[in-house]
Each structure stands twice: as structure tokens, then as C-alpha cells.
mmCIF file with all atom_site columns, C-alpha atoms in Angstrom:
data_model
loop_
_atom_site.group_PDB
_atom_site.id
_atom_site.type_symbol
_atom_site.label_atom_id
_atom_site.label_alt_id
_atom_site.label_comp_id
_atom_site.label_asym_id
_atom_site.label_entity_id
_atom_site.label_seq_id
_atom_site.pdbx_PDB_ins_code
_atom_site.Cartn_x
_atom_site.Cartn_y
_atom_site.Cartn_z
_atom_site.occupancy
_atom_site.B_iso_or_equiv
_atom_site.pdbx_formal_charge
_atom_site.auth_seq_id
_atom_site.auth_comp_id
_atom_site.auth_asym_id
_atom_site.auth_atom_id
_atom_site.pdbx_PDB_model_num
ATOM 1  C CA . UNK A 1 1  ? -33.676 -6.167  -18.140 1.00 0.00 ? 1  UNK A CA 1
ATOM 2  C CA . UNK A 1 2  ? -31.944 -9.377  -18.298 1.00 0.00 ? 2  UNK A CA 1
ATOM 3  C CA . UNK A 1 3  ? -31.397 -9.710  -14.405 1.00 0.00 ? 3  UNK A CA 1
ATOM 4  C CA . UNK A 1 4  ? -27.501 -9.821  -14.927 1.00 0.00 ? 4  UNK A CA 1
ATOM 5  C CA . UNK A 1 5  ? -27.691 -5.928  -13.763 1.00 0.00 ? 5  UNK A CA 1
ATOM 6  C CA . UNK A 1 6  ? -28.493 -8.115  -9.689  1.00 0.00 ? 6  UNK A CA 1
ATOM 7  C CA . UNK A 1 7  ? -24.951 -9.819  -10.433 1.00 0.00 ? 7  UNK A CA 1
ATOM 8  C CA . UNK A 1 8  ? -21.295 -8.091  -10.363 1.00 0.00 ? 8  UNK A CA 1
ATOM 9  C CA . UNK A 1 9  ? -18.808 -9.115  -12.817 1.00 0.00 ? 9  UNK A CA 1
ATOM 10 C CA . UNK A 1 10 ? -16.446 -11.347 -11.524 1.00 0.00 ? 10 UNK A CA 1
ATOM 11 C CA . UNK A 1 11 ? -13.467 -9.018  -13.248 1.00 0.00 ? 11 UNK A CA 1
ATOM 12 C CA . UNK A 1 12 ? -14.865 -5.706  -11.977 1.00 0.00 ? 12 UNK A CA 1
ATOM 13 C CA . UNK A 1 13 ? -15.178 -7.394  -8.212  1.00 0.00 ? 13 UNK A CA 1
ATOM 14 C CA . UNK A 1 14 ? -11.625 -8.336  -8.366  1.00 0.00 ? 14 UNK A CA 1
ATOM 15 C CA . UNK A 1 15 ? -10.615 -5.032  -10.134 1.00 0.00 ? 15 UNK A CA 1
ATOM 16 C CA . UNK A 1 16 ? -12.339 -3.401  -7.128  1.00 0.00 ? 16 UNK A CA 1
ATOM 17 C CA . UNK A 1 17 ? -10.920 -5.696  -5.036  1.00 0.00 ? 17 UNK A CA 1
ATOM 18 C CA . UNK A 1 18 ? -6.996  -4.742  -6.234  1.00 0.00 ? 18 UNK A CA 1
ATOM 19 C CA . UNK A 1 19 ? -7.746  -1.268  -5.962  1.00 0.00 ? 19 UNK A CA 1
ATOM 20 C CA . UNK A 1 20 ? -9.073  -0.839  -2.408  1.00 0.00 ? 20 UNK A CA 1
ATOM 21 C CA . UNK A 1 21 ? -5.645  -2.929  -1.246  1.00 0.00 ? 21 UNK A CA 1
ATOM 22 C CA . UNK A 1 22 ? -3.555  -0.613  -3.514  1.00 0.00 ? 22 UNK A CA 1
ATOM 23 C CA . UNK A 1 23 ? -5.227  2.419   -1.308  1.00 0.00 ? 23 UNK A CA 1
ATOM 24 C CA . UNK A 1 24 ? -5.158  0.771   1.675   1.00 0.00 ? 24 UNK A CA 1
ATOM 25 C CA . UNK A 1 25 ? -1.509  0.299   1.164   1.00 0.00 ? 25 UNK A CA 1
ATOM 26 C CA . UNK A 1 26 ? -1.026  4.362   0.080   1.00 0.00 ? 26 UNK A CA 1
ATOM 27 C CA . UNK A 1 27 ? -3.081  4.644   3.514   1.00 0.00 ? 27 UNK A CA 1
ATOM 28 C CA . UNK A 1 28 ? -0.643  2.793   5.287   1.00 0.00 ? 28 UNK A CA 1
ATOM 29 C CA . UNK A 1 29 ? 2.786   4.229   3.613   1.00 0.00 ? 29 UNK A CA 1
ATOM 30 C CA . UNK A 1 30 ? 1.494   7.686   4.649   1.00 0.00 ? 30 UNK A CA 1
ATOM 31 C CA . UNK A 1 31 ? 0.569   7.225   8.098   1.00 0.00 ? 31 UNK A CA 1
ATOM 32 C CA . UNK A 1 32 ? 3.868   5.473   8.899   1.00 0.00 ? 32 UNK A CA 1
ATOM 33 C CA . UNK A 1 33 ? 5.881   8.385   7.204   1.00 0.00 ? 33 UNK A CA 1
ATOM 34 C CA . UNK A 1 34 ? 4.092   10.802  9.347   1.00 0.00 ? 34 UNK A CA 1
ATOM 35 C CA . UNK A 1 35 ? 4.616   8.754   12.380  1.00 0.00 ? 35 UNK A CA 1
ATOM 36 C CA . UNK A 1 36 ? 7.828   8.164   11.406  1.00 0.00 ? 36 UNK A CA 1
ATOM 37 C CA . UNK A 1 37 ? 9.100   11.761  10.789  1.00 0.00 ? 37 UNK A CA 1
ATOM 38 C CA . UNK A 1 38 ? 7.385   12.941  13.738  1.00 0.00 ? 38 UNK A CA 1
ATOM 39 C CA . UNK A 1 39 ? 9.327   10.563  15.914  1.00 0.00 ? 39 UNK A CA 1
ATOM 40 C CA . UNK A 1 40 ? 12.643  11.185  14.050  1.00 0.00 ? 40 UNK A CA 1
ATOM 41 C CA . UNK A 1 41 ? 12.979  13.757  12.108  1.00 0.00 ? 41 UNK A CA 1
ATOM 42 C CA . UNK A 1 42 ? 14.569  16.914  14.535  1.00 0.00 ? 42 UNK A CA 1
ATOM 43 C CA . UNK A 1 43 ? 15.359  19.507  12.084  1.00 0.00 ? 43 UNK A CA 1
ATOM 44 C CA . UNK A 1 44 ? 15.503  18.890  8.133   1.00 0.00 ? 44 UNK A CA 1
ATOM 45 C CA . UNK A 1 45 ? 18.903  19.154  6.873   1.00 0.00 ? 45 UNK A CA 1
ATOM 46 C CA . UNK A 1 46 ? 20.850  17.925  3.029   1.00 0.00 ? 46 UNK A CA 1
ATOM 47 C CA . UNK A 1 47 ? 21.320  14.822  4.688   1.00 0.00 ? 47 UNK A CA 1
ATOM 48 C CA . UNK A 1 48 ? 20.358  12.260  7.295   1.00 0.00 ? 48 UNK A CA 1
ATOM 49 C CA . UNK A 1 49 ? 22.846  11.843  10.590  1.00 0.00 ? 49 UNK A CA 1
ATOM 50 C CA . UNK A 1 50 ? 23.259  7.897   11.618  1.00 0.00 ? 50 UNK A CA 1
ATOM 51 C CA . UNK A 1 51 ? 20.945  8.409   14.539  1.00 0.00 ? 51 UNK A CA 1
ATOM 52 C CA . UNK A 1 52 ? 18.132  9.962   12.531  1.00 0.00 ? 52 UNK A CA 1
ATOM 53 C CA . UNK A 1 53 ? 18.528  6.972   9.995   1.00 0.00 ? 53 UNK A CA 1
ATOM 54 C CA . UNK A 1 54 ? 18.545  4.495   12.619  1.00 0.00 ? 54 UNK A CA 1
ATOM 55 C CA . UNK A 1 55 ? 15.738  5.912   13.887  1.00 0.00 ? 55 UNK A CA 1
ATOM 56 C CA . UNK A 1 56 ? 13.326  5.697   10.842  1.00 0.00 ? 56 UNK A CA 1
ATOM 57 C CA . UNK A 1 57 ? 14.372  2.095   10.658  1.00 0.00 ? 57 UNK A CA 1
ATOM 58 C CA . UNK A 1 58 ? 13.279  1.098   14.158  1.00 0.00 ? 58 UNK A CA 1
ATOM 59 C CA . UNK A 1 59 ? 10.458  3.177   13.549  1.00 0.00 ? 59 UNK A CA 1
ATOM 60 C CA . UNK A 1 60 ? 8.910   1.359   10.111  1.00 0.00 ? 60 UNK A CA 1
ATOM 61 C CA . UNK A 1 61 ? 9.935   -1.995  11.440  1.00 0.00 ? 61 UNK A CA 1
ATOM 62 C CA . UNK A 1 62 ? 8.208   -1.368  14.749  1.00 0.00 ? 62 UNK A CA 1
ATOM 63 C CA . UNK A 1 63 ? 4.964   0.268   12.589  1.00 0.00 ? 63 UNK A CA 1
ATOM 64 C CA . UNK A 1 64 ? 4.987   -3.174  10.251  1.00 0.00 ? 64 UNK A CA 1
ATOM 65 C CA . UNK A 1 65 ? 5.548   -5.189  13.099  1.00 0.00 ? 65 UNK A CA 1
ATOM 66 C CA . UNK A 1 66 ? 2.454   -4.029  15.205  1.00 0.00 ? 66 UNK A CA 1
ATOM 67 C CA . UNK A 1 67 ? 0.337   -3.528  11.888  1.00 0.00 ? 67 UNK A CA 1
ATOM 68 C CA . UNK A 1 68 ? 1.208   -7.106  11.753  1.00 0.00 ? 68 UNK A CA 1
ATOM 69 C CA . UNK A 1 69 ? 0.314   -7.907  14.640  1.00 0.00 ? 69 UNK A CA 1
ATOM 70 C CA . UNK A 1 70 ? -3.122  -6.139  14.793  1.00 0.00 ? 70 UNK A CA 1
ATOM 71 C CA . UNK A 1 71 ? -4.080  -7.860  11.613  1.00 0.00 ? 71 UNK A CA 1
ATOM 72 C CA . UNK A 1 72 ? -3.194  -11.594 13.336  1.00 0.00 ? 72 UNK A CA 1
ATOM 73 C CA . UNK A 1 73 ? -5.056  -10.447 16.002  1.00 0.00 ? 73 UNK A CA 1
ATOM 74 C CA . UNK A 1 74 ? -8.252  -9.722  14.135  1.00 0.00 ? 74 UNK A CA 1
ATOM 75 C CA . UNK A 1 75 ? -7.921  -12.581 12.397  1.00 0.00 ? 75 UNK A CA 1
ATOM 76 C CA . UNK A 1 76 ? -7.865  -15.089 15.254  1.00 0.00 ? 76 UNK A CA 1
ATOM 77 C CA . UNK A 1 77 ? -10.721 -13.216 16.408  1.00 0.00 ? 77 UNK A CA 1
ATOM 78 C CA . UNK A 1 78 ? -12.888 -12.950 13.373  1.00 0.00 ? 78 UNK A CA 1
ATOM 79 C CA . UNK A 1 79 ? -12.334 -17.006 13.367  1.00 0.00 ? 79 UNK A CA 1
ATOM 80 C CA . UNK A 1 80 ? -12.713 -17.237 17.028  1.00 0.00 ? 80 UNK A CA 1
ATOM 81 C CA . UNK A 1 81 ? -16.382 -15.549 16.042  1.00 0.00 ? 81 UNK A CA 1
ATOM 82 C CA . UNK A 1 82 ? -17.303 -17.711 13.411  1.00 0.00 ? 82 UNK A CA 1
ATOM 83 C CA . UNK A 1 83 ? -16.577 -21.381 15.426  1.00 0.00 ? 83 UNK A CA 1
ATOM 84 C CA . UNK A 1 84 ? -18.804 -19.619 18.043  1.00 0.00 ? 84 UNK A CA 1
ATOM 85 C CA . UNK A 1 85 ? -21.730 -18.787 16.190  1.00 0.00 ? 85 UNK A CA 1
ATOM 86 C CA . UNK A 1 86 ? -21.412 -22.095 13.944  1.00 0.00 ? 86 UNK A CA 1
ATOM 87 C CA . UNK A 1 87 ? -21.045 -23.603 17.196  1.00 0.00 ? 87 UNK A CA 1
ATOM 88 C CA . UNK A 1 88 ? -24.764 -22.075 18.040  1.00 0.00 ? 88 UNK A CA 1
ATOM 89 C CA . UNK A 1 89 ? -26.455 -22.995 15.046  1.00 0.00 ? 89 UNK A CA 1
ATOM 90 C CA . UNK A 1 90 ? -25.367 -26.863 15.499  1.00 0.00 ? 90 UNK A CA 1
#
């Protein structure tokens, strides 16, 4: 062997990479439609009333907002982590 079998192509990383968000995202879509339709949804019928519309608005925008939110959150303290422990190795 040539050793380049210990190293990941760049292009399949980033195809990997592409992939995982793409099923993170189907993840995502589906949870908030069950959520969503759950809330909403009283009986199925050929069409949607204004309230049951309104409804599954409120309801995505409040599911992206906190998503949102959660991610920020995690962020800030993922960061908050790493100036601590860099912080402890100075």
C-alpha cells in the first residue's frame, strides 16, 4: 500500500459531507410535518379551512424558529467550551 488508503479524499469528505445535511434536512421536514399535523390537522377533508392553514403556518415558523434557536444556542456553547479549555492550556 501506498499509505493514501490513511487519507480521505477531499471530494468524497465533502460528498459525505452534502449528503448527511441533505438527510438531516429530510429529518427535519418530517418531524415538523408530524408535529405540525398533529397540532393542526382535526379531521382530513378536500381542502384546508383558514384556521387549519393558519395553523400550520404558526406551527413551521414556530418549529424553524426554535430549531433556530437551539442551533445558536449550541453554538455559543460549543465556543463558550473551546475559549475555556484554550483558556486552560495557556
Amino acid at each position: 500500500m501506498d499509505g493514501q488508503g490513511a487519507t480521505t479524499d477531499p471530494q468524497l469528505q465533502h460528498f459525505i459531507e452534502i449528503e448527511s445535511q441533505k438527510q438531516r434536512f429530510q429529518q427535519l421536514v418530517h418531524q415538523m410535518t408530524e408535529v405540525c399535523w398533529e397540532k393542526c390537522m382535526d379531521k382530513p377533508g378536500p381542502k384546508l379551512d383558514s384556521r387549519t392553514e393558519t395553523c400550520f403556518v404558526n406551527c413551521v415558523e414556530r418549529f424553524i424558529d426554535t430549531s433556530q434557536f437551539i442551533l445558536n444556542r449550541l453554538e455559543q456553547t460549543q465556543r463558550g467550551k473551546g475559549s475555556f479549555s484554550e483558556t486552560m492550556l495557556d
